[in-house]
Coordinates of C-alpha atoms in Angstrom, one line a residue:
X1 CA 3.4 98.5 77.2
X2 CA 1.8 100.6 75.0
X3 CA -2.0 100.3 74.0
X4 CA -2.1 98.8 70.6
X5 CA -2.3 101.1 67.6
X6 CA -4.2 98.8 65.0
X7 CA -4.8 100.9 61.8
X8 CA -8.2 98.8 61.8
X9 CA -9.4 100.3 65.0
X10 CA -8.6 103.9 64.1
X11 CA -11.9 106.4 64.3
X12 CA -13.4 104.1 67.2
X13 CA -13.3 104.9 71.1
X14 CA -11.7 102.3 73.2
X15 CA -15.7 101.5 74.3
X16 CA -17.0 100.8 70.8
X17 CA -13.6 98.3 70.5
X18 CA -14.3 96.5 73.7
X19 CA -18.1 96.2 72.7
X20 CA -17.4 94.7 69.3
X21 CA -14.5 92.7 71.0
X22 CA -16.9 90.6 73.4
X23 CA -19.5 90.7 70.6
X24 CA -16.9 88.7 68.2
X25 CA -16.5 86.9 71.7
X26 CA -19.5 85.6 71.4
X27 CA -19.7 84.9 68.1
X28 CA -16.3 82.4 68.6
X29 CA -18.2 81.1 71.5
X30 CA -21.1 79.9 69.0
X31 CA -18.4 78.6 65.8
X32 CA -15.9 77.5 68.0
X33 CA -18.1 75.2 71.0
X34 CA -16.3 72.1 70.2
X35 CA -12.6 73.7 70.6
X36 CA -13.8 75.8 73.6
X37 CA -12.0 74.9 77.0
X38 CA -15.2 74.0 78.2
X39 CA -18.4 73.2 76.2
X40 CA -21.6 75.1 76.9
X41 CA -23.2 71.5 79.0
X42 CA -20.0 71.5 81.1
X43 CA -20.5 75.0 81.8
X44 CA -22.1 76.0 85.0
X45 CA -24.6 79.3 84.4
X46 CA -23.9 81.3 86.4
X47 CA -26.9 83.7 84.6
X48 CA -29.3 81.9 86.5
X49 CA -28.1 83.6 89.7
X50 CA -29.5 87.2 88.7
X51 CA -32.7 88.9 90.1
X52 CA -34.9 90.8 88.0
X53 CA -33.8 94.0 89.7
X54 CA -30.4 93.5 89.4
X55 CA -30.7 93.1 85.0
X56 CA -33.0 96.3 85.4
X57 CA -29.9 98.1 87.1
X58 CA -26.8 96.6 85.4
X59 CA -24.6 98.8 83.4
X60 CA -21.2 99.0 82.7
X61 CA -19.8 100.4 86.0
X62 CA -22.5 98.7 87.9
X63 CA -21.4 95.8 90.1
X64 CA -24.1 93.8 91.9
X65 CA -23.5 93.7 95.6
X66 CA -21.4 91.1 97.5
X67 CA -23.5 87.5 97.4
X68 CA -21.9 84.3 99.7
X69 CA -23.9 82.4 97.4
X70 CA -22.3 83.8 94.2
X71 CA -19.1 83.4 95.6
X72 CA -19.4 80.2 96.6
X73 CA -20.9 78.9 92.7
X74 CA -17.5 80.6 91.4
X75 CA -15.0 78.5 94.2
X76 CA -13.1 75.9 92.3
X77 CA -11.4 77.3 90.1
X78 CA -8.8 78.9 92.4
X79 CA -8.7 75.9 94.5
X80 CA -7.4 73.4 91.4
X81 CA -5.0 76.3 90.3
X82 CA -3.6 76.1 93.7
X83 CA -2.8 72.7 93.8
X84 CA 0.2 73.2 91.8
X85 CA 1.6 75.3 95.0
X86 CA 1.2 71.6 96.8
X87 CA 2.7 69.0 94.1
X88 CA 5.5 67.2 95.9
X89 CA 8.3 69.6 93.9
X90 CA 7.0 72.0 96.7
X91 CA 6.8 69.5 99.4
X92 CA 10.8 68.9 98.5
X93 CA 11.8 72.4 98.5
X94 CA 10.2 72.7 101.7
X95 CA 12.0 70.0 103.0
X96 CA 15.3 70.8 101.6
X97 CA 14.5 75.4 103.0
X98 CA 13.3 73.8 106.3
X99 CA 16.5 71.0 106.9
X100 CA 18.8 73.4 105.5
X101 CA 18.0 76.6 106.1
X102 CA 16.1 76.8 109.2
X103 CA 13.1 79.4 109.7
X104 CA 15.2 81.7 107.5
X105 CA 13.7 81.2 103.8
X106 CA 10.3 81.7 105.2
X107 CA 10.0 85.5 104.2
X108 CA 10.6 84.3 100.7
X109 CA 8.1 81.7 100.6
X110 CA 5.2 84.2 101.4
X111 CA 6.4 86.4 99.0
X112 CA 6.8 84.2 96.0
X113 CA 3.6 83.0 97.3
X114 CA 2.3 86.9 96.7
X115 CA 3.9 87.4 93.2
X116 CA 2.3 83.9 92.4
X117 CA -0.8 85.0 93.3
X118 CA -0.8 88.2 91.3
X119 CA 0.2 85.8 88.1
X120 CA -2.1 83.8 88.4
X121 CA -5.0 86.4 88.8
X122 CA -3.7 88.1 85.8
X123 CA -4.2 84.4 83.9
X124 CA -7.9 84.9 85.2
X125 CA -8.5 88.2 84.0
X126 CA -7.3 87.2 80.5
X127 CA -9.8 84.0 80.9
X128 CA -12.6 86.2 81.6
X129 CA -12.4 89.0 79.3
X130 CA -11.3 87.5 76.4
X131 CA -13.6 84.1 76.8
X132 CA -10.1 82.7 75.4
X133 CA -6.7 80.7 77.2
X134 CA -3.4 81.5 77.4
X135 CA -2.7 78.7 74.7
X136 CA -5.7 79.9 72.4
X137 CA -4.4 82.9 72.1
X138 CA -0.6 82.8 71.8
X139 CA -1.6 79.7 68.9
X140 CA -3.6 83.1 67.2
X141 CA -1.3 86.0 68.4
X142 CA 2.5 85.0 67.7
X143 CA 3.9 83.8 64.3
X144 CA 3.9 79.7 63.7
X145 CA 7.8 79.2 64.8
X146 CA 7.3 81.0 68.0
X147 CA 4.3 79.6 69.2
X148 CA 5.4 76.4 68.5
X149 CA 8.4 77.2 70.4
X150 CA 6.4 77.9 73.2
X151 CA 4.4 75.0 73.0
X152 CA 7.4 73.0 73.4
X153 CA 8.9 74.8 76.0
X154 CA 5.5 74.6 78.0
X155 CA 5.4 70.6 77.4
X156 CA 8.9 70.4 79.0
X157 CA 7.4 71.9 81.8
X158 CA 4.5 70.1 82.4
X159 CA 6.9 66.9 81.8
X160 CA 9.3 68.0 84.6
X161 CA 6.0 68.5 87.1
X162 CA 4.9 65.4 86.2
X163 CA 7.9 63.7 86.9
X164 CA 8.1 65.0 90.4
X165 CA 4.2 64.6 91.0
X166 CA 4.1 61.1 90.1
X167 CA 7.1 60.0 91.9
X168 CA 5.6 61.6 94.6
X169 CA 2.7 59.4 94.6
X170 CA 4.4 56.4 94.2
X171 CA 6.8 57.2 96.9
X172 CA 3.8 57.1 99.1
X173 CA 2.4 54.2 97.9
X174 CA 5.5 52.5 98.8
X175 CA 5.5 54.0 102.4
X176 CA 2.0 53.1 102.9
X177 CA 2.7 49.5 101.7
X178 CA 5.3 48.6 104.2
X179 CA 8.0 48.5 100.9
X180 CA 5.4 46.2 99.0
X181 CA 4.5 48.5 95.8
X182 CA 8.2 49.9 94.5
X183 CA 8.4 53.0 93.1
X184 CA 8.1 51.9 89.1
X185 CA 4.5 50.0 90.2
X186 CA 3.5 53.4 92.3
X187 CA 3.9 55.6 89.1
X188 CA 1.8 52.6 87.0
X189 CA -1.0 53.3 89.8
X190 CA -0.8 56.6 89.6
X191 CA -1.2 56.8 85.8
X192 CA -4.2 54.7 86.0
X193 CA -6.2 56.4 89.1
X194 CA -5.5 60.0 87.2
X195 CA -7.6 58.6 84.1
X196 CA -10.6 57.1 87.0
X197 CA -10.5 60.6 88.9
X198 CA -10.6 62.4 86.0
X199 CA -13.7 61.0 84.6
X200 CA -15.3 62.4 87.6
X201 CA -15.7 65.7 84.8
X202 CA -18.0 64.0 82.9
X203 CA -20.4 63.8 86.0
X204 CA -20.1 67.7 86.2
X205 CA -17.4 70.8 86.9
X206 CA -18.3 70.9 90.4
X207 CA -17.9 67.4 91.2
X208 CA -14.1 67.4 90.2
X209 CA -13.8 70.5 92.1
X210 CA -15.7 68.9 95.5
X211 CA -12.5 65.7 94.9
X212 CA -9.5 68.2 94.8
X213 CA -11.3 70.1 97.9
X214 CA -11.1 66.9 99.3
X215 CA -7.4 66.5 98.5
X216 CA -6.6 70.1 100.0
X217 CA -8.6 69.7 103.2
X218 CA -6.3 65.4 103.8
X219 CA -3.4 67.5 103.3
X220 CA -3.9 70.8 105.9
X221 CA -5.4 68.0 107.8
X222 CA -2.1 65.9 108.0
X223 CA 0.5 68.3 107.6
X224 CA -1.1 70.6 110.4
X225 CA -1.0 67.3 112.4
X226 CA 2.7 66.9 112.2
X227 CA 2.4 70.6 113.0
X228 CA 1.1 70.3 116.1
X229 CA 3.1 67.3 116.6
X230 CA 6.4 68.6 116.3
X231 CA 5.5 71.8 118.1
X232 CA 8.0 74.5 116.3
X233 CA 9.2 77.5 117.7
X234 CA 6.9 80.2 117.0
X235 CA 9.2 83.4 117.7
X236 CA 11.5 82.1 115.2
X237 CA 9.0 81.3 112.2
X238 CA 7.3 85.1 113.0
X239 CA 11.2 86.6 112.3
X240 CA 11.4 84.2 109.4
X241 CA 8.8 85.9 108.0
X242 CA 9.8 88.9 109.0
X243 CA 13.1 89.6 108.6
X244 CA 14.4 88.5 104.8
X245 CA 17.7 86.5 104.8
X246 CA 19.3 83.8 102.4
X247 CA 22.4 81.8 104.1
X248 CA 25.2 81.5 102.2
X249 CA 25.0 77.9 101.8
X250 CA 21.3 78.2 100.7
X251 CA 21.6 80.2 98.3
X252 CA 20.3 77.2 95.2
X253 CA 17.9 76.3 97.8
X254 CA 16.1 79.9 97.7
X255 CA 16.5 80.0 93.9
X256 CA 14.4 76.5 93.9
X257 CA 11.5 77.6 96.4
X258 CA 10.9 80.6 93.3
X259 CA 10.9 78.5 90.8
X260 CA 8.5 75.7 91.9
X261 CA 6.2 78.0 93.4
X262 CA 5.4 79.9 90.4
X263 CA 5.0 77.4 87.8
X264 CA 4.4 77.7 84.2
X265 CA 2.0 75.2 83.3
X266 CA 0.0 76.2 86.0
X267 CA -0.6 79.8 84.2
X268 CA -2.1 78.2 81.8
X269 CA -4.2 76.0 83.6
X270 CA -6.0 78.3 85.0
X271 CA -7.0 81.2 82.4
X272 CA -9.1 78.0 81.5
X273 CA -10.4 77.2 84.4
X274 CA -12.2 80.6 84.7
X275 CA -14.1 79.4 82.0
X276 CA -15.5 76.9 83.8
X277 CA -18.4 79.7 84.1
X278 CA -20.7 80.1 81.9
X279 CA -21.2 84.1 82.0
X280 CA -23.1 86.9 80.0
X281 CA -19.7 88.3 78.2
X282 CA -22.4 91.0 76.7
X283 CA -22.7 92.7 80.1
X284 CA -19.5 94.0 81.2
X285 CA -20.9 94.3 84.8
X286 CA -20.8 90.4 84.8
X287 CA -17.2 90.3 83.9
X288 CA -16.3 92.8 86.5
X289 CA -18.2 90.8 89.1
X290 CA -16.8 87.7 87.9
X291 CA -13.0 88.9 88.4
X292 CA -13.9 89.9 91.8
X293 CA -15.4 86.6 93.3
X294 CA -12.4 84.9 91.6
X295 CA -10.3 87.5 93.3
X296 CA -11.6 86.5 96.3
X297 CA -11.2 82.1 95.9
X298 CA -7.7 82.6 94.3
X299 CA -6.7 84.6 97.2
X300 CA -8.0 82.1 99.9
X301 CA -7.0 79.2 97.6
X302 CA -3.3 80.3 97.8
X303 CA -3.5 81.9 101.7
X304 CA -4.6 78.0 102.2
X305 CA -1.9 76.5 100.2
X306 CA 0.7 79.0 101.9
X307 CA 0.0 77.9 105.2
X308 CA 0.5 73.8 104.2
X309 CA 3.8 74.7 102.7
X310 CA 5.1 76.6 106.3
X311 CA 4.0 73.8 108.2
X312 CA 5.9 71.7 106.3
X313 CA 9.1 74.1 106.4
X314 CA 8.7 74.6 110.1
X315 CA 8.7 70.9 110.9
X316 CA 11.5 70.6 108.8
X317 CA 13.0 73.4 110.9
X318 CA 12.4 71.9 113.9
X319 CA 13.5 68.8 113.4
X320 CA 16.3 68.8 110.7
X321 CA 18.0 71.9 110.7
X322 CA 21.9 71.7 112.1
X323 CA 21.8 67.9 112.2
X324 CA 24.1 66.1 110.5
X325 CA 21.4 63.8 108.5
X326 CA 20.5 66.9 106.7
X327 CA 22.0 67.0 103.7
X328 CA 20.5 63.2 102.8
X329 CA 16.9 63.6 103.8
X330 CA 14.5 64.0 101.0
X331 CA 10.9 62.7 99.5
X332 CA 12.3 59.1 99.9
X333 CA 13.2 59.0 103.6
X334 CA 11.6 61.9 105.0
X335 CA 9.1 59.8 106.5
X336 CA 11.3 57.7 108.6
X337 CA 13.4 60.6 109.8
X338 CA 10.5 62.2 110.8
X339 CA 9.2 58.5 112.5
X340 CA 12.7 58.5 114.3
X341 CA 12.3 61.8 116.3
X342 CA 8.6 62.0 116.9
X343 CA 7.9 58.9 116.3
X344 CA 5.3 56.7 118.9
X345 CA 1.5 57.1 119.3
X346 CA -1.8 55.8 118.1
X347 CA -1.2 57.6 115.0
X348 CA 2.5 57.2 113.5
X349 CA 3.8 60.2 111.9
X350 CA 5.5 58.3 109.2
X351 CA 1.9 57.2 107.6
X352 CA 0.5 61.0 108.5
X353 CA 3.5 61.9 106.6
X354 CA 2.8 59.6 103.5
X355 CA -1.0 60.3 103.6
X356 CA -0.7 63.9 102.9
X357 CA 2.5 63.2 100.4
X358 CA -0.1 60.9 98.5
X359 CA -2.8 63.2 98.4
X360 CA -0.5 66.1 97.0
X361 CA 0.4 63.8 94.2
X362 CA -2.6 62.3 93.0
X363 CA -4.1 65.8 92.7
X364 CA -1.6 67.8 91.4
X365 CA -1.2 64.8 88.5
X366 CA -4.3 65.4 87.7
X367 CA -4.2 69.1 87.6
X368 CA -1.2 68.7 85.6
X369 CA -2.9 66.0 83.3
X370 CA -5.3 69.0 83.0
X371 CA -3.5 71.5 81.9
X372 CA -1.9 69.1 79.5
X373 CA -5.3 69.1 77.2
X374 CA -5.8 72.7 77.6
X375 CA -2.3 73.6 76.1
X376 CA -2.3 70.9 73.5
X377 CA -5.8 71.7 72.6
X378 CA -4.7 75.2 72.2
X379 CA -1.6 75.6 70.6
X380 CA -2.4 73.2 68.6
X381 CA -6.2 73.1 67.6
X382 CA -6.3 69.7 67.1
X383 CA -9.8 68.5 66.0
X384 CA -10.0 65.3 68.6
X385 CA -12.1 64.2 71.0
X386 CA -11.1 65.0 74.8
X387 CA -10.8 61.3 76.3
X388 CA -8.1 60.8 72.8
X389 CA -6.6 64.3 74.6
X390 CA -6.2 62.9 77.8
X391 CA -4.5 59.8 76.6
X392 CA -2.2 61.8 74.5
X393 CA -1.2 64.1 77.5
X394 CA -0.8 61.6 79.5
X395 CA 1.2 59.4 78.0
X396 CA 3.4 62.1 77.0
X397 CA 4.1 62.5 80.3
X398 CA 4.0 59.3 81.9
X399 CA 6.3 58.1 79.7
X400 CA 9.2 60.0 80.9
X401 CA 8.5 59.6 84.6
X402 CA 8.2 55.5 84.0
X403 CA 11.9 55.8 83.0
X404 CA 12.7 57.9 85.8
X405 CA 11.8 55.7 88.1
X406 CA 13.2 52.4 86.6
X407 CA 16.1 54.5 86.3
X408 CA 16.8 55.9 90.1
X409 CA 14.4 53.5 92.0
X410 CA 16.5 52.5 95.0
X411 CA 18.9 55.8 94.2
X412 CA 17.3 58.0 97.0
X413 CA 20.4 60.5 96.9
X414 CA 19.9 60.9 93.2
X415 CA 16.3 60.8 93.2
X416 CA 16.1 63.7 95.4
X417 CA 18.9 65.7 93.4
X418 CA 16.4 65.2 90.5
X419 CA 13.8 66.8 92.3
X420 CA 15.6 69.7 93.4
X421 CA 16.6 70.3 89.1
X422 CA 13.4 69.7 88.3
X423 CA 12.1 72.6 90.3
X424 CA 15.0 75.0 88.7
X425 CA 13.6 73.5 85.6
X426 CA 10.4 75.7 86.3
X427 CA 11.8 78.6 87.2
X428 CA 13.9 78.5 83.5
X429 CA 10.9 77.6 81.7
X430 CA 8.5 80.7 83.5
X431 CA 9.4 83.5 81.6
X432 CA 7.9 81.7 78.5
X433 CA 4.4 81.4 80.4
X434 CA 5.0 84.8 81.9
X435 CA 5.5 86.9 79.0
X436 CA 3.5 86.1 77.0
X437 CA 0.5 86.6 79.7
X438 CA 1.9 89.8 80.6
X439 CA 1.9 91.1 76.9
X440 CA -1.5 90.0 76.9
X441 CA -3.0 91.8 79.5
X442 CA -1.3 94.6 78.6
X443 CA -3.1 95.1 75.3
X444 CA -6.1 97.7 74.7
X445 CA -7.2 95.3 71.7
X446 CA -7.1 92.1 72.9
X447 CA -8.5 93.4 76.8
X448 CA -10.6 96.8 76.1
X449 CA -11.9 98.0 79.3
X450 CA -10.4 95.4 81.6
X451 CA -6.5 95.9 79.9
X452 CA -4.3 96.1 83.3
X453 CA -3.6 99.4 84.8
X454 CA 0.2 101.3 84.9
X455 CA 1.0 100.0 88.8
X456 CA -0.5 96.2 87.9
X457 CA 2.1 96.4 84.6
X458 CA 5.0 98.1 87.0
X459 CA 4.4 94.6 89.8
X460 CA 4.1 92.3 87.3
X461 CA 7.3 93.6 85.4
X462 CA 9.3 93.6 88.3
X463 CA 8.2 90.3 89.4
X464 CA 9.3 89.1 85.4
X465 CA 12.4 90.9 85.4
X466 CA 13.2 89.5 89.4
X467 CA 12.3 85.7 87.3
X468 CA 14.7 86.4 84.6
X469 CA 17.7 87.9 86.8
X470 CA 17.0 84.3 88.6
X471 CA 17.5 82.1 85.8
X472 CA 20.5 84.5 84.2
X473 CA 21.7 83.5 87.9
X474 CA 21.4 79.5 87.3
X475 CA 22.8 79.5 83.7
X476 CA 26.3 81.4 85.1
X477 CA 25.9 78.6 88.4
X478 CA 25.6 75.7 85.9
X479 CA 28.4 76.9 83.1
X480 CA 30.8 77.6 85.8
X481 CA 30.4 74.5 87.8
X482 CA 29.8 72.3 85.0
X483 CA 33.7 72.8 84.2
X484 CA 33.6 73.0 80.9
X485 CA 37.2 73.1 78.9
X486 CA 36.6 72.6 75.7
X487 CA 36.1 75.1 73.4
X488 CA 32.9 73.6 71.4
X489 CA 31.8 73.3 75.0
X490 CA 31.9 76.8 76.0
X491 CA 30.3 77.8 72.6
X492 CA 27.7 75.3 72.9
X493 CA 26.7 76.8 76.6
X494 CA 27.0 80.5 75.0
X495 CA 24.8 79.5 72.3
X496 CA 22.4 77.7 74.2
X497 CA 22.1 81.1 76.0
X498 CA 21.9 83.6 73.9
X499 CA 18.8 81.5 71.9
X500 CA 17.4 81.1 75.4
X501 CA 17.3 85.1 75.9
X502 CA 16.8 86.0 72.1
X503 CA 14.2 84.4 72.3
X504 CA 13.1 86.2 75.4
X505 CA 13.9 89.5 73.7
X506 CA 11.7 88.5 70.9
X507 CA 8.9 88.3 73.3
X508 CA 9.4 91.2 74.5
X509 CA 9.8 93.3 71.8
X510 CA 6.9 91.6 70.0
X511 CA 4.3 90.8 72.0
X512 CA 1.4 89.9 69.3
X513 CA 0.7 89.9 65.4
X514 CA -0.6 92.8 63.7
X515 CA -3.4 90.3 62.3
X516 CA -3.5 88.4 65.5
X517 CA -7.1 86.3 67.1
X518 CA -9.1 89.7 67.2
X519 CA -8.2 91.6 64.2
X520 CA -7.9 88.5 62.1
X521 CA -11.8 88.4 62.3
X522 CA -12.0 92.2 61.4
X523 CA -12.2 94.2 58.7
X524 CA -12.8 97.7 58.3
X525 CA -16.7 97.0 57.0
X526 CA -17.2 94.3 58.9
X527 CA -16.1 96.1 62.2
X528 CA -18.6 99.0 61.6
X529 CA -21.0 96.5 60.7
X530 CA -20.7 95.1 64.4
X531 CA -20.6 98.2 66.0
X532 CA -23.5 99.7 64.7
X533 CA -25.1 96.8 66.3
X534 CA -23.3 96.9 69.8
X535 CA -25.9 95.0 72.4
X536 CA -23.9 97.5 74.5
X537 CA -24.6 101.0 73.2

């Protein structure tokens, strides 16, 4: 994408533009506190961290060298994104690649894995350099129909996680209770314990961040267990990883393991969570250091969150694969298939099974509770108070899941079905996350010095363009076996499809307003007025 050609900007160097740029930065910083993702007491400093000798030396290449203890003040942030790579949606395609597919789909869980993790360090970047999110600045840089559009379509999204997050939960509740809690009372608990944990924030960043560590380290703990346990063939998950391969009959099963890897939601989530920081935006060695340490946690974060999901495939694998009560195990009865062939012990596998399950649902709730506030907050700008934001989020997605689960609650075929839709769900809705971050990133007036280079635009366009080829795959599935005969059906499905990739198109083709966030605070005056004081020259 090409750099932007703003007739404002003409007769500066791409220096003097990223100077002012973090300069007007700061000055939304100071206006804006209250409608910043994070306000300055939440904020940890990371400012505090610098020696005397390393301000003398900073410049704008300079990058201090490697510090443990810096690294370790930035981890958090890449841990809570990763959660999302854990809900229960994940833990049922797992089970569903595993039980029906073998060791076979393994490859393309690592790799969607991969192309996650450059997404999601590209949300970063955007975080960091513009001291903005994804919402903020698709609310400032598209016209009002389309980033209302987008709004909506990212709501859906976060409603379909939710779904399958809660349930999750509740689903172990009732496993843990001996049948006592049903699933309806489970998603009731787990709307109420999301408010208590989340409250935790108001006690400090890094105490929310120590409770989802905890989370993480129940469920490598358990699901490594059953692991161990269950003792898979090693050979045959090296060649799964290997050696790519989709069976014929798991074809919709690999389409399902993309799209609830990568989720949309989750791109927004974490450009905010970046900001979590508190970092000198003045001093672009800070922001280069900054993108490396979160570099660093979002790759371990993910590597992590990798290795839960293959031990979950592989027992799966190990257990499942070829039986004949394959094609009805799910979320629901996992548990007690997995009690019946490895069952016995001090420790039953059935409630190791359910402790992890529980764990991935209460935090990737809350992580999805989360990102609820930063996307309404954004898109919107709605002057309220966060606690009325977290009620409003929540609710909005609670709602739905309640029915849900009066609805199927004792349906365990279709409640697992569900699951498995919701995941394709994600996969439809991506490219609307995707996009728009791409288009982002890409621009030389909205990024300056830290715009993405030709080979990061080339990975992340394949990746988009491998996303969308998915979900052109999944409308032609659905319209074909939805057997539709009618002819207002067939032009309903057409036009449902061609809005879908107009609007797609659109993004493309227009990927931000000519008087977008950073040139609607510029004019020509003003911009040499800001210049000519540039903390930076």
């Amino acid at each position: 994408m090409a750099p932007n050609n703003d007739p404002l900007l003409d007769g500066f160097g791409s220096d003097r533009i990223d100077a002012s740029r973090q300069v007007l930065a700061l000055r939304m910083a100071k206006e804006d506190a209250d409608e910043r993702a994070y306000e300055i007491s939440q904020q940890i400093d990371m400012n505090q961290y610098y020696d005397k000798e390393e301000e003398d030396l900073e410049s704008g290449d300079y990058i201090p060298k490697f510090s443990w203890k810096k690294l370790w003040m930035f981890t958090g942030p890449g841990f809570l994104m990763s959660i999302a790579y854990l809900d229960p949606g994940n833990i049922e395609s797992d089970i569903q690649a595993g039980a029906g597919a073998g060791y076979s789909l393994l490859w393309l869980l690592m790799w969607a894995t991969v192309m996650g993790c450059i997404v999601q360090l590209l949300a970063a970047r955007l975080g960091v350099a513009t001291g903005a999110h994804l919402a903020e600045l698709c609310r400032e840089e598209y016209s009002p129909w389309a980033r209302n559009l987008l709004w909506i379509m990212t709501e859906i999204a976060i409603i379909g996680a939710d779904i399958q997050e809660v349930i999750g939960s509740a689903i172990a509740f009732r496993i843990l209770s001996n049948g006592l809690i049903p699933i309806w009372a489970g998603v009731l608990i787990t709307a109420i314990d999301g408010f208590a944990f989340l409250m935790l924030e108001e006690f400090g960043v890094r105490k929310l961040e120590a409770l989802f560590g905890g989370f993480i380290s129940i469920m490598a703990i358990s699901f490594a267990w059953m692991f161990a346990r269950t003792k898979p063939d090693f050979q045959a998950i090296a060649t799964g990883l290997v050696i790519p391969g989709v069976p014929s009959k798991a074809v919709d099963i690999a389409v399902g393991i993309v799209g609830c890897v990568i989720m949309p939601h989750n791109i927004f989530l974490h450009s905010a969570l970046v900001q979590s920081r508190s970092i000198d935006v003045t001093k672009k060695s800070r922001l280069r250091e900054a993108l490396r340490y979160y570099t660093i946690e979002s790759s371990a974060a993910l590597f992590v969150s990798f290795l839960i999901n293959l031990f979950i495939m592989a027992v799966f694998a190990k257990g499942f694969y070829g039986e004949m009560s394959r094609p009805n195990i799910g979320l629901i009865n996992a548990g007690e298939y997995l009690e019946q062939e490895y069952g016995g012990g001090y420790f039953p596998i059935l409630y190791i099974w359910a402790i992890g399950l529980l764990m991935a649902g209460q935090s990737s709730t809350m992580t999805g509770t989360y990102a609820g506030q930063f996307v309404m907050s954004g898109f919107l700008d709605l002057p309220v108070k966060k606690w009325v934001r977290v009620l409003v989020t929540r609710s909005v997605a609670i709602v739905p899941t309640i029915i849900v689960a009066l609805v199927f609650d004792g349906s365990e075929n279709n409640l697992d079905r569900l699951n498995e839709w919701l995941n394709v769900l994600q996969s439809i809705q991506l490219p609307f996350a995707l996009i728009p971050l791409l288009c982002l990133v890409s621009s030389q007036r909205i990024m300056g010095v830290f715009t993405v280079g030709r080979l990061t635009k080339v990975v992340a366009s394949v990746i988009a363009i491998l996303v969308m080829g998915i979900n052109f795959y999944l409308l032609l599935v659905f319209f074909w076996a939805s057997n539709i005969q009618s002819v207002l059906g067939i032009l309903s499905v057409m036009f449902g499809a061609a809005c879908y990739f107009g609007f797609i198109i659109y993004l493309l083709l227009r990927p931000s307003a000519s008087d977008g966030l950073w040139a609607s605070l510029m004019d020509r005056n003003n911009y040499r007025s800001i210049a000519s004081n540039d903390p930076l020259q």
